[in-house]
Amino acid sequence: MNLKQLAGHLGLSPTTVSRALNGYPEVNEATRKRVAEAAQTHNYRPNTQAKRLATGRAMAIGHVIPISTQHEIVNPVFADFISGAGEVYSRSGYDMVLTIVPDDDEERAYRELRSKGNVDGIIVHGPKESDKRVALLNDIGLPYVVHGRCSGVEAPYSWVDVNNARAFQRATDFLLDLGHRRIALINGIDTMDFALRRLRGYSDALAARDVPLDPQLIVSGEMTEAQGHDTARDMLRLPDPPTAFLTASLLSAMGARRGIEEAGLRMGRDISILTHDDELGYLRNGTDEPIFTCTRSSVREAGRRCARMLLDQIAQGDASPRSELLEAVLVVGQSTGPVRRQG
Amino acid sequence: MNLKQLAGHLGLSPTTVSRALNGYPEVNEATRKRVAEAAQTHNYRPNTQAKRLATGRAMAIGHVIPISTQHEIVNPVFADFISGAGEVYSRSGYDMVLTIVPDDDEERAYRELRSKGNVDGIIVHGPKESDKRVALLNDIGLPYVVHGRCSGVEAPYSWVDVNNARAFQRATDFLLDLGHRRIALINGIDTMDFALRRLRGYSDALAARDVPLDPQLIVSGEMTEAQGHDTARDMLRLPDPPTAFLTASLLSAMGARRGIEEAGLRMGRDISILTHDDELGYLRNGTDEPIFTCTRSSVREAGRRCARMLLDQIAQGDASPRSELLEAVLVVGQSTGPVRRQG
DNA sequence: GGTAAATTCCAAACCGCTTTGAACTTTTTT
DNA sequence: AAAAAAGTTCAAAGCGGTTTGGAATTTACC
């Protein structure tokens, strides 16, 4: 059932039917009602492609997921982010189209998305330091919002980010307040922007209290359980081992806990762990009271914010960049405690 | 730059240019080359919406992700599955459109996808027992492939699935061979089809050896670290505790291991764990030698297979249902060993 | 009652591509 | 050299909507 047929049924012109359904004022309320009812009973829905062609709007948002060609990891926060964004899109009648791109031809992907015109805007995932995508997208002229930020990029761009620096600074302060001086940082891959900011927050906090920063206590890499475990195991064998671990992900924290317990120590009493918690659906930090003390910030909510910001930007046809900085909350769980005196 | 403009530049008709670019035979090789070059230099790419409208094909596949309205969990395997499928789509010029749907109006979502015509086919995620979506989609008449199967559905449908029953049967056999008789099953949510099949494989294996099935040793729920931990902790306190755990996910296995070690036991020596491993990018079971003995089957590969099957079906315009059953391999790691004699 | 203004509807153009049917060239056959 | 066949190209008609510019009908006003 298409527009012409429906119009035929009603004895009206396609023009009028289209207008009636799209809420234009120049149509009699009685006929509008008649049209609406007919559309309902015939289960008519305008063809998406035709509508898109006619209006020039794709009514779709592209999410470009870079996949490192070496270790083809899909970021575990991705699923939750998507589900938050998807919620917003579906409420506004937008589709979400995903493009998985090996990171060696990202540029082609973005340009193609633009020239083929199948999206009205883009969400950029996994920003890195001095990310060249900002310049690319500014050049291309397609609205976009970055989930995260790009240190070292001076050009303006829209973003939604968690205040990673502040979160990790507060976390470090919290541990310092408990008397810890040997605090290890188990961070994400160090080309990722969020990892840089977390490192900065950590080192700023140490510097503010004149605690020396020990490179031996800093590690960065994929945030897996194994990473957490191996790092904790190795660091606890140091002559002057850490008394607290600051980890970038719940998985790393879980691994670190295992490493600690393997060493015959107890988390929270002998060694503290403080982790960042993205509140992923399938990786919960306890049910009510958290197990790990954490800096917490919902990735799903970040997805919603990104989506809303991008839709706003598109609706207003206004290219002026916006930004939103979300603060993480510091939630105290059972994994932290005052530093234990040696011997 | 659109087709008409390009044609103008070349002094050709849009017809010829279109044909040249789409590889039709009735165009002179010389002009074809000229057109190709002009398209290249002018960076011309046909408008997606126009092409879709003209051809009647959306060149897009829909993935409908049901979100339980109660516990809004996005399945952790989802990201990996998507990345496998996305690979295939992009090679064939298809887009992937995601729809996140609260499970109380899934039907509307499918019908809308159909009547608005923005996808050529659908991948169905998270099949449940007697899933009503098969009937719905057969009725709607849109090609689809189910990732998994739907026990209790008699209507024909296409699917790609791991042989869950056989995998868990073999896993149970493996543990039985090692002398275990008290084998606990930590399963997924029991309305999910894959969980049912795993339970079946488990109980069949026990029955074949006349080992009684003890309901106290069976638990099902969301496959989280906490689930694994709490279950292991509780079961190890039973008067006649299990000597081995069979878990449905690496997260549960990690939790179970923690529960075991908290009880002062050692995994692999005192208690065995055998888990299913979906080979998720961010949840690896060791690097080379696996930590957990496991039944292993790549979800990413399943994504590829589903995508290929669906594209084939669409290309051939042939509605006859296909299916593909993947076998999991049983990989021996360090988490299993012969049963330990009491006292 | 007649004119102006407002209301309501429609025919036709357009969005950018594909594809049908026909026309025009060139080559092959007789 | 004429006729038939093959090879190239194009004009025009879709695809299914939206939107412009009138036209037809009502209502408002003097």
XYZ file of C-alpha atoms (C1' of nucleotides) in Angstrom:
746
model
C 0.000 0.000 0.000
C 1.574 3.229 -1.128
C 0.560 6.840 -1.063
C -1.085 6.873 -4.447
C -3.187 3.844 -3.673
C -4.249 5.237 -0.355
C -5.171 8.503 -2.022
C -7.168 6.583 -4.607
C -9.092 4.776 -1.889
C -9.954 8.047 -0.264
C -10.802 9.903 -3.445
C -8.131 12.458 -2.622
C -4.932 13.559 -4.248
C -1.595 12.277 -2.977
C -0.741 15.828 -2.084
C -3.551 16.149 0.388
C -2.962 12.761 1.918
C 0.719 13.474 2.376
C -0.052 16.788 3.981
C -2.721 15.361 6.201
C -0.334 12.756 7.541
C 2.520 15.165 8.030
C 0.494 17.661 9.982
C 0.463 20.524 7.535
C -2.105 23.211 8.396
C -3.771 23.586 5.012
C -5.990 20.564 5.343
C -9.482 20.295 6.752
C -9.593 18.646 10.156
C -12.362 16.344 9.016
C -10.385 15.060 6.048
C -7.262 14.796 8.137
C -9.094 12.531 10.485
C -10.486 10.488 7.631
C -7.012 10.110 6.181
C -5.464 9.167 9.492
C -8.056 6.477 9.975
C -7.623 5.061 6.513
C -3.862 5.005 6.971
C -4.372 3.162 10.210
C -6.671 0.496 8.857
C -4.652 -0.062 5.705
C -1.505 -0.118 7.782
C 0.071 2.429 5.517
C 3.568 3.649 6.270
C 5.461 5.907 3.900
C 8.325 4.206 2.144
C 11.518 5.171 3.847
C 13.669 5.450 0.746
C 11.167 7.604 -1.091
C 10.763 9.879 1.858
C 14.473 10.190 2.253
C 14.988 11.002 -1.369
C 12.230 13.569 -1.407
C 13.220 15.316 1.793
C 16.933 15.001 1.354
C 17.296 13.780 4.907
C 18.507 10.263 5.564
C 16.883 10.038 8.988
C 19.785 7.918 10.116
C 22.829 8.347 12.284
C 26.058 6.549 11.535
C 28.231 4.964 14.173
C 31.678 4.187 12.908
C 33.416 1.570 14.982
C 37.118 1.424 14.335
C 38.624 -2.016 14.642
C 42.314 -2.141 15.130
C 43.666 -4.333 12.396
C 46.111 -5.912 14.801
C 44.095 -6.853 17.833
C 40.587 -6.770 16.581
C 38.894 -5.868 19.799
C 35.506 -4.336 19.989
C 35.435 -2.088 22.975
C 33.305 -3.719 25.662
C 31.542 -0.474 26.473
C 30.278 -0.294 22.952
C 27.161 -2.401 23.441
C 25.920 -0.313 26.322
C 26.676 2.946 24.605
C 24.752 1.846 21.565
C 21.762 0.846 23.556
C 21.590 4.267 25.182
C 21.896 6.045 21.864
C 19.437 3.690 20.188
C 16.800 4.600 22.708
C 17.020 8.253 21.745
C 17.063 7.582 18.022
C 14.016 5.392 18.022
C 12.075 8.008 19.928
C 12.925 10.525 17.208
C 12.332 8.212 14.276
C 15.975 7.894 13.362
C 17.727 4.735 12.338
C 21.123 3.770 13.628
C 23.543 2.442 11.069
C 26.717 0.777 12.151
C 29.873 0.654 10.159
C 32.704 -1.561 11.266
C 35.912 -0.216 9.835
C 39.437 -1.546 9.966
C 41.367 1.474 11.127
C 43.516 1.624 8.039
C 40.748 2.902 5.832
C 38.651 4.934 8.163
C 38.947 7.969 5.988
C 37.386 6.215 3.043
C 34.524 5.087 5.256
C 33.700 8.596 6.414
C 33.936 10.088 2.961
C 31.758 7.401 1.540
C 29.149 7.859 4.244
C 29.051 11.464 3.223
C 29.017 11.208 -0.539
C 26.534 8.366 -0.612
C 24.426 10.406 1.753
C 23.046 7.624 3.855
C 23.390 9.325 7.208
C 22.663 12.785 8.536
C 25.306 12.679 11.199
C 27.974 10.596 12.806
C 29.052 9.513 16.252
C 32.800 9.101 16.532
C 33.964 6.326 18.790
C 37.259 5.699 20.493
C 39.004 9.068 20.034
C 42.757 8.989 20.225
C 45.302 11.647 20.975
C 45.590 14.111 18.081
C 42.877 12.193 16.314
C 42.902 13.120 12.644
C 39.231 12.337 12.272
C 38.171 15.710 13.641
C 39.934 17.536 10.842
C 38.564 15.050 8.350
C 34.985 15.448 9.507
C 35.235 19.218 9.692
C 36.434 19.118 6.134
C 33.707 16.769 4.996
C 31.042 18.868 6.629
C 28.844 16.225 8.159
C 27.526 16.906 11.679
C 29.162 14.721 14.299
C 29.708 14.272 17.988
C 32.737 12.612 19.522
C 32.252 10.227 22.401
C 35.250 11.389 24.373
C 37.744 14.055 23.467
C 40.877 14.402 21.385
C 43.804 15.930 23.253
C 46.083 17.815 20.974
C 43.376 18.747 18.488
C 42.966 22.492 18.325
C 40.098 22.592 15.823
C 36.657 22.956 17.378
C 34.394 19.937 17.631
C 31.401 18.645 19.565
C 31.890 16.082 22.263
C 30.425 14.347 25.276
C 32.916 13.063 27.762
C 33.361 11.954 31.314
C 35.721 14.097 33.307
C 38.321 11.369 33.377
C 41.106 13.532 34.701
C 39.082 14.732 37.625
C 37.687 11.281 38.354
C 41.145 9.772 38.587
C 42.475 12.704 40.480
C 39.761 12.303 43.066
C 40.316 8.573 43.164
C 44.014 9.069 43.750
C 43.311 11.664 46.412
C 40.964 9.251 48.098
C 43.706 6.639 48.268
C 46.252 9.180 49.402
C 43.911 10.225 52.194
C 43.859 6.628 53.344
C 47.595 6.822 53.703
C 48.590 5.055 50.497
C 51.777 6.294 48.900
C 52.562 3.412 46.567
C 49.592 3.549 44.208
C 49.699 1.574 40.988
C 47.821 2.632 37.866
C 46.501 -0.072 35.563
C 45.398 1.976 32.602
C 43.877 1.480 29.149
C 45.841 1.550 25.900
C 47.933 4.677 26.035
C 47.025 6.036 22.636
C 43.423 6.366 23.724
C 42.502 9.801 24.882
C 40.642 8.693 27.982
C 43.726 6.815 29.184
C 45.873 9.912 28.812
C 43.484 11.978 30.866
C 43.289 9.396 33.559
C 47.044 9.283 33.745
C 47.101 13.027 34.016
C 44.585 13.070 36.866
C 46.589 10.421 38.670
C 49.938 12.163 38.313
C 48.495 15.571 39.179
C 47.119 14.202 42.416
C 50.436 12.632 43.310
C 52.331 15.776 42.428
C 50.042 17.916 44.551
C 51.135 15.921 47.586
C 54.735 15.571 46.570
C 54.439 11.837 46.174
C 56.941 10.746 43.562
C 55.560 9.093 40.460
C 57.106 5.676 39.938
C 57.004 4.445 36.320
C 57.263 0.899 37.628
C 53.781 1.311 39.027
C 52.190 2.364 35.775
C 50.978 0.000 33.131
C 48.756 0.489 30.139
C 47.155 -1.941 27.738
C 43.925 -3.688 26.882
C 41.670 -3.681 29.874
C 41.205 -7.390 30.385
C 41.029 -9.663 33.371
C 44.405 -11.097 32.467
C 45.965 -7.652 32.312
C 44.776 -6.908 35.833
C 45.915 -10.235 37.162
C 49.346 -10.318 35.602
C 50.077 -6.746 36.536
C 49.051 -7.197 40.139
C 51.006 -10.431 40.402
C 54.155 -8.858 38.995
C 53.926 -5.628 40.924
C 53.357 -7.360 44.224
C 56.714 -9.035 43.739
C 58.504 -5.725 43.572
C 60.831 -4.875 46.424
C 58.591 -1.959 47.301
C 55.195 -3.136 46.135
C 52.097 -0.981 45.742
C 49.544 -0.863 48.518
C 46.751 0.195 46.230
C 45.676 -0.334 42.637
C 43.815 2.127 40.518
C 42.305 0.362 37.516
C 40.534 1.631 34.437
C 37.962 -1.097 34.119
C 36.014 -3.544 36.185
C 37.607 -6.413 34.297
C 41.082 -5.244 35.195
C 39.947 -4.808 38.775
C 38.640 -8.352 38.877
C 41.943 -9.581 37.579
C 43.881 -7.502 40.063
C 41.823 -8.893 42.870
C 42.703 -12.393 41.773
C 46.378 -11.499 41.655
C 46.152 -10.068 45.141
C 44.406 -13.059 46.597
C 46.802 -15.437 44.928
C 49.554 -13.633 46.772
C 47.806 -14.506 49.995
C 46.562 -10.989 50.591
C 43.056 -9.765 51.099
C 41.532 -7.014 49.059
C 40.324 -4.075 51.134
C 42.359 -5.063 54.138
C 45.877 -5.647 52.832
C 45.620 -4.021 49.462
C 43.128 -1.537 48.101
C 41.582 -1.463 44.676
C 39.777 1.486 43.214
C 38.392 1.111 39.715
C 36.488 3.041 37.168
C 33.033 1.564 36.594
C 31.161 2.167 33.350
C 28.029 0.511 34.708
C 27.880 -2.012 31.927
C 24.800 -4.166 31.897
C 26.641 -7.445 32.050
C 29.475 -6.345 34.290
C 27.954 -5.062 37.445
C 29.933 -3.979 40.411
C 27.888 -5.740 43.064
C 24.125 -5.516 43.299
C 23.342 -2.799 45.818
C 26.474 -2.014 47.774
C 29.375 -1.999 45.350
C 32.150 -4.535 45.777
C 34.824 -2.286 44.382
C 35.204 1.292 45.448
C 34.865 3.089 42.142
C 34.468 6.198 40.104
C 31.198 5.551 38.385
C 29.686 6.979 35.251
C 27.103 5.354 33.035
C 28.201 4.705 29.490
C 24.614 4.161 28.534
C 23.796 7.657 29.705
C 26.733 8.980 27.709
C 25.190 7.282 24.675
C 21.925 9.059 25.291
C 23.644 12.411 25.655
C 25.689 12.004 22.502
C 22.626 11.053 20.528
C 20.573 13.944 21.831
C 23.326 16.409 21.149
C 23.749 15.227 17.594
C 20.020 15.268 16.866
C 19.798 18.790 18.265
C 22.639 19.894 16.110
C 21.030 18.418 13.023
C 17.614 19.837 13.846
C 18.979 23.326 14.311
C 21.184 23.114 11.270
C 23.710 24.873 13.399
C 27.308 23.847 13.195
C 28.547 25.615 16.304
C 30.227 22.950 18.398
C 28.782 21.952 21.728
C 30.105 19.882 24.525
C 29.044 18.188 27.680
C 31.270 17.086 30.505
C 29.879 14.412 32.795
C 31.227 14.019 36.287
C 31.820 10.576 37.695
C 30.704 9.899 41.228
C 33.048 8.313 43.714
C 31.284 5.400 45.343
C 32.834 3.666 48.294
C 32.749 -0.104 48.325
C 34.585 -2.854 50.160
C 37.799 -2.850 48.210
C 39.542 0.071 49.843
C 40.850 0.725 53.292
C 43.633 2.488 55.126
C 47.126 1.515 54.203
C 48.527 -1.359 56.192
C 51.716 -0.671 58.081
C 54.596 -2.838 57.033
C 55.589 -5.580 59.449
C 28.057 15.866 -7.853
C 25.192 13.758 -9.109
C 24.631 11.531 -12.076
C 23.135 14.167 -14.295
C 25.987 16.580 -13.700
C 28.556 13.903 -14.323
C 26.794 12.941 -17.522
C 26.770 16.591 -18.571
C 30.493 16.866 -17.993
C 31.077 13.858 -20.153
C 28.657 14.805 -22.873
C 26.814 11.557 -22.327
C 23.335 10.657 -21.215
C 22.696 9.639 -17.615
C 21.627 6.275 -18.947
C 24.995 5.499 -20.403
C 26.893 6.734 -17.402
C 24.757 4.677 -15.054
C 25.282 1.610 -17.169
C 28.961 2.177 -17.511
C 29.369 2.373 -13.754
C 27.191 -0.600 -13.048
C 28.992 -2.895 -15.426
C 26.312 -3.425 -18.016
C 27.596 -5.007 -21.224
C 26.039 -2.661 -23.750
C 28.567 0.085 -23.358
C 31.764 0.657 -25.278
C 34.859 -0.208 -23.304
C 36.468 3.088 -24.228
C 33.572 5.144 -22.896
C 33.291 2.940 -19.851
C 36.857 3.752 -19.027
C 36.320 7.432 -19.630
C 33.290 7.394 -17.336
C 35.100 5.495 -14.621
C 37.912 7.991 -14.645
C 35.614 10.975 -14.533
C 33.710 9.414 -11.647
C 36.984 8.899 -9.850
C 38.292 12.406 -10.272
C 34.976 14.046 -9.438
C 34.606 11.699 -6.494
C 31.152 10.740 -7.655
C 29.174 8.203 -5.686
C 25.561 7.442 -6.459
C 23.139 8.735 -3.872
C 22.096 5.868 -1.674
C 18.475 6.858 -1.244
C 17.919 7.365 -4.942
C 19.520 4.074 -5.778
C 17.451 2.300 -3.176
C 14.253 3.833 -4.409
C 15.002 3.006 -8.003
C 16.102 -0.561 -7.405
C 13.636 -1.334 -4.684
C 16.366 -2.810 -2.555
C 17.289 -1.176 0.717
C 20.796 -2.614 0.706
C 20.597 -2.847 4.448
C 20.152 -5.574 7.011
C 18.315 -4.977 10.256
C 19.465 -6.304 13.592
C 16.761 -6.180 16.175
C 18.114 -6.275 19.684
C 15.501 -7.054 22.244
C 16.032 -5.399 25.581
C 14.210 -6.915 28.454
C 12.201 -4.143 29.999
C 13.021 -5.409 33.470
C 16.750 -5.912 33.524
C 17.921 -3.961 30.544
C 20.939 -6.044 29.696
C 22.550 -6.068 26.343
C 23.979 -9.477 25.770
C 27.757 -9.304 26.050
C 28.259 -11.447 22.970
C 26.418 -8.883 20.929
C 29.378 -6.641 20.164
C 31.449 -9.472 18.797
C 28.622 -10.935 16.782
C 27.961 -7.560 15.210
C 31.553 -7.081 14.271
C 31.619 -10.420 12.471
C 28.420 -9.674 10.614
C 29.501 -6.133 9.830
C 32.590 -7.410 8.109
C 30.488 -9.420 5.679
C 28.026 -6.638 5.058
C 30.611 -4.053 4.229
C 32.239 -6.375 1.746
C 28.898 -6.717 -0.023
C 27.943 -3.071 0.142
C 25.228 -3.553 2.701
C 24.533 -1.311 5.643
C 23.744 -2.643 9.067
C 20.923 -0.961 10.874
C 20.387 -1.600 14.522
C 17.101 -1.358 16.286
C 16.980 -1.528 20.030
C 13.554 -2.677 21.079
C 12.006 -3.060 24.497
C 10.618 -6.560 24.309
C 7.045 -5.462 24.865
C 6.677 -3.989 21.404
C 8.910 -6.130 19.304
C 6.084 -6.967 16.976
C 5.520 -3.351 16.086
C 9.228 -2.958 15.398
C 9.326 -5.837 12.938
C 6.188 -4.789 11.142
C 7.418 -1.251 10.842
C 10.767 -2.368 9.491
C 8.819 -4.190 6.844
C 6.241 -1.609 5.854
C 8.691 1.262 5.840
C 10.918 -0.930 3.758
C 14.234 0.156 5.133
C 15.841 -3.254 5.308
C 16.028 -6.242 2.999
C 16.376 -8.762 5.759
C 16.666 -9.261 9.469
C 18.868 -11.048 11.927
C 16.981 -12.267 14.956
C 18.883 -12.150 18.219
C 18.363 -13.958 21.464
C 15.823 -16.626 20.477
C 13.724 -18.016 23.295
C 11.818 -21.212 23.663
C 8.707 -21.207 21.464
C 9.711 -17.800 20.211
C 6.734 -16.140 18.577
C 8.940 -14.074 16.313
C 9.368 -16.904 13.835
C 5.659 -17.029 13.154
C 5.556 -13.256 12.985
C 8.386 -13.010 10.491
C 7.049 -15.834 8.360
C 3.796 -13.949 8.250
C 5.453 -10.639 7.417
C 7.468 -12.214 4.658
C 10.836 -10.557 5.174
C 13.927 -12.761 4.844
C 15.576 -13.467 8.175
C 18.068 -15.673 9.921
C 17.935 -16.552 13.588
C 21.141 -16.550 15.573
C 20.360 -19.647 17.571
C 17.282 -21.805 17.435
C 13.787 -21.848 18.867
C 12.862 -25.087 20.552
C 9.192 -25.762 20.346
C 8.694 -23.904 17.103
C 7.490 -26.234 14.393
C 7.370 -23.724 11.546
C 10.421 -23.750 9.278
C 13.021 -21.013 9.627
C 16.653 -20.301 8.847
C 19.204 -20.382 11.586
C 22.855 -20.569 12.494
C 23.613 -22.126 15.826
C 26.305 -23.755 17.867
C 25.584 -27.325 18.800
C 25.048 -26.395 22.399
C 23.583 -29.709 23.422
C 26.473 -31.664 22.044
C 29.045 -29.245 23.436
C 27.682 -29.556 26.933
C 27.228 -33.262 26.589
C 30.852 -33.649 25.620
C 31.908 -31.314 28.406
C 29.963 -33.348 30.933
C 31.380 -36.566 29.550
C 34.854 -35.147 29.858
C 34.271 -34.406 33.533
C 32.678 -37.787 34.096
C 35.716 -39.412 32.529
C 37.841 -37.653 35.092
C 35.815 -39.320 37.779
C 33.527 -36.454 38.680
C 30.048 -37.409 39.772
C 28.914 -34.232 41.463
C 28.917 -31.799 38.571
C 27.222 -28.444 38.965
C 25.718 -26.537 36.060
C 25.774 -22.740 36.135
C 23.579 -21.895 33.207
C 22.161 -18.845 31.426
C 18.625 -17.546 31.859
C 16.360 -20.516 31.439
C 13.989 -19.012 28.937
C 16.798 -18.645 26.441
C 16.978 -21.436 23.949
C 20.710 -21.955 24.219
C 20.394 -22.497 27.957
C 17.760 -25.162 27.437
C 19.943 -27.036 25.006
C 22.916 -26.890 27.284
C 20.841 -28.245 30.115
C 19.682 -31.035 27.867
C 23.220 -31.977 26.849
C 24.269 -31.989 30.467
C 21.421 -34.134 31.676
C 21.691 -36.536 28.755
C 25.336 -37.152 29.539
C 24.566 -37.799 33.182
C 21.696 -40.099 32.317
C 23.864 -42.098 29.932
C 26.094 -42.997 32.839
C 23.338 -43.391 35.373
C 24.542 -40.462 37.393
C 21.552 -38.938 39.127
C 20.707 -35.381 38.294
C 20.599 -33.228 41.417
C 18.494 -30.069 41.065
C 20.524 -28.540 43.873
C 23.464 -28.467 41.495
C 21.690 -26.560 38.767
C 21.327 -22.835 38.635
C 20.323 -20.495 35.844
C 20.410 -16.735 35.527
C 22.306 -13.859 34.061
C 25.825 -14.949 33.296
C 27.782 -12.535 35.455
C 30.848 -12.798 37.609
C 28.678 -12.419 40.687
C 26.434 -15.253 39.596
C 29.419 -17.566 39.277
C 30.877 -16.514 42.573
C 27.739 -16.685 44.652
C 26.713 -20.001 43.185
C 30.087 -21.605 43.770
C 30.257 -20.245 47.292
C 26.820 -21.564 48.162
C 27.206 -24.930 46.529
C 30.538 -25.601 48.150
C 28.772 -25.326 51.490
C 26.408 -28.145 50.648
C 26.783 -31.335 52.617
C 27.733 -33.125 49.425
C 29.342 -30.359 47.358
C 30.127 -30.520 43.663
C 33.627 -31.457 42.536
C 33.255 -29.735 39.196
C 31.489 -26.728 37.738
C 30.194 -26.436 34.236
C 29.546 -22.781 33.401
C 27.929 -21.094 30.439
C 30.190 -18.103 30.203
C 33.706 -17.034 30.952
C 32.398 -14.405 33.352
C 30.574 -17.018 35.382
C 33.680 -19.173 35.315
C 35.792 -16.337 36.617
C 33.316 -15.824 39.415
C 33.226 -19.516 40.213
C 36.965 -19.605 40.402
C 36.894 -16.817 42.944
C 34.304 -18.647 44.997
C 36.447 -21.750 44.933
C 39.589 -19.998 45.965
C 37.805 -18.138 48.724
C 36.862 -21.521 50.109
C 40.544 -22.323 50.298
C 40.463 -24.702 47.364
C 42.478 -24.617 44.207
C 40.943 -24.694 40.784
C 42.137 -27.584 38.657
C 43.424 -29.536 41.618
C 40.606 -29.569 44.144
C 37.745 -28.469 41.983
C 37.370 -28.456 38.223
C 35.789 -25.775 36.085
C 34.770 -26.243 32.487
C 33.196 -23.298 30.748
C 31.807 -22.355 27.413
C 33.971 -19.756 25.692
C 32.525 -17.460 23.042
C 35.944 -16.069 22.230
C 34.912 -12.505 22.906
C 37.478 -9.913 22.037
C 37.654 -8.386 25.466
C 37.206 -11.564 27.454
C 39.941 -13.915 26.468
C 40.528 -17.238 28.049
C 44.284 -16.971 28.430
C 46.591 -15.953 25.639
C 47.926 -19.136 24.078
C 47.199 -22.012 26.404
C 43.732 -21.524 27.797
C 43.277 -21.010 31.512
C 39.879 -22.636 31.637
C 39.170 -25.908 29.949
C 36.348 -24.954 27.636
C 34.007 -25.683 24.812
C 34.956 -23.000 22.378
C 33.077 -21.461 19.491
C 33.590 -18.044 18.036
C 30.617 -15.759 18.206
C 32.266 -13.502 15.685
C 32.373 -16.384 13.249
C 28.711 -17.075 13.941
C 28.039 -13.459 13.017
C 29.819 -13.931 9.726
C 27.877 -17.089 8.951
C 24.533 -15.543 9.773
C 25.285 -12.556 7.581
C 26.435 -14.667 4.666
C 23.426 -16.930 4.896
C 21.031 -14.007 4.923
C 22.724 -12.269 2.008
C 22.638 -15.511 0.034
C 18.989 -15.929 0.738
C 18.260 -12.396 -0.382
C 20.391 -12.711 -3.499
C 18.697 -15.900 -4.566
C 15.255 -14.606 -3.714
C 14.650 -18.046 -2.390
C 12.689 -18.458 0.775
C 13.557 -22.076 1.459
C 15.003 -22.143 4.960
C 18.625 -23.026 5.501
C 20.558 -23.821 8.572
C 24.063 -24.265 9.789
C 25.170 -26.064 12.899
C 28.583 -25.165 14.237
C 30.441 -27.570 16.459
C 32.308 -26.265 19.471
C 35.777 -27.628 20.097
C 36.722 -28.928 23.496
C 39.967 -27.309 24.513
C 41.800 -28.525 27.583
C 43.214 -25.915 29.894
C 44.401 -25.802 33.460
C 41.086 -25.711 35.222
C 40.196 -29.388 35.114
C 41.671 -32.468 36.637
C 40.729 -35.833 38.045
C 38.327 -35.827 40.929
C 39.954 -35.611 44.287
C 39.236 -38.440 46.659
C 37.544 -37.393 49.841
C 39.702 -37.373 52.973
C -24.831 41.070 -3.487
C -20.224 41.585 -4.697
C -15.539 41.506 -3.657
C -11.576 40.210 -0.815
C -9.586 36.937 2.026
C -9.140 32.605 3.853
C -9.632 27.765 3.446
C -9.103 23.512 1.146
C -7.616 20.822 -2.416
C -4.982 19.384 -6.602
C -1.795 18.930 -10.905
C 2.692 18.811 -11.829
C 7.521 19.241 -10.879
C 11.169 17.327 -8.422
C 14.535 14.321 -5.460
C 18.647 11.116 -8.106
C 18.912 7.016 -9.698
C 17.613 2.577 -12.850
C 15.639 0.546 -16.781
C 12.671 -0.044 -20.857
C 12.153 0.618 -25.642
C 13.731 2.782 -29.530
C 17.091 5.054 -32.485
C 21.333 5.508 -34.450
C 26.035 3.406 -35.883
C 28.907 0.112 -37.159
C 29.996 -4.497 -38.554
C 28.844 -8.819 -40.677
C 26.500 -11.547 -43.993
C 24.691 -12.559 -48.511
C 25.691 -2.994 -52.462
C 21.771 -4.160 -49.777
C 20.045 -6.518 -45.800
C 20.673 -8.343 -41.396
C 22.940 -8.391 -37.102
C 25.454 -6.534 -33.517
C 27.065 -2.764 -30.932
C 26.187 1.871 -28.722
C 23.726 5.477 -27.133
C 19.691 8.062 -25.581
C 14.874 9.902 -24.328
C 11.566 9.016 -21.229
C 9.112 6.536 -17.791
C 9.286 4.883 -13.528
C 10.462 4.229 -8.005
C 7.167 6.688 -3.869
C 7.244 10.226 -1.650
C 7.320 15.989 -0.810
C 6.499 20.601 -2.247
C 5.444 24.548 -5.298
C 2.089 27.289 -7.543
C -2.405 27.557 -8.669
C -7.411 26.651 -8.822
C -11.744 25.906 -6.617
C -14.586 26.537 -2.817
C -16.011 28.926 1.598
C -16.175 32.461 4.600
C -15.795 37.441 5.890
C -16.628 42.000 5.155
C -18.618 46.285 3.364
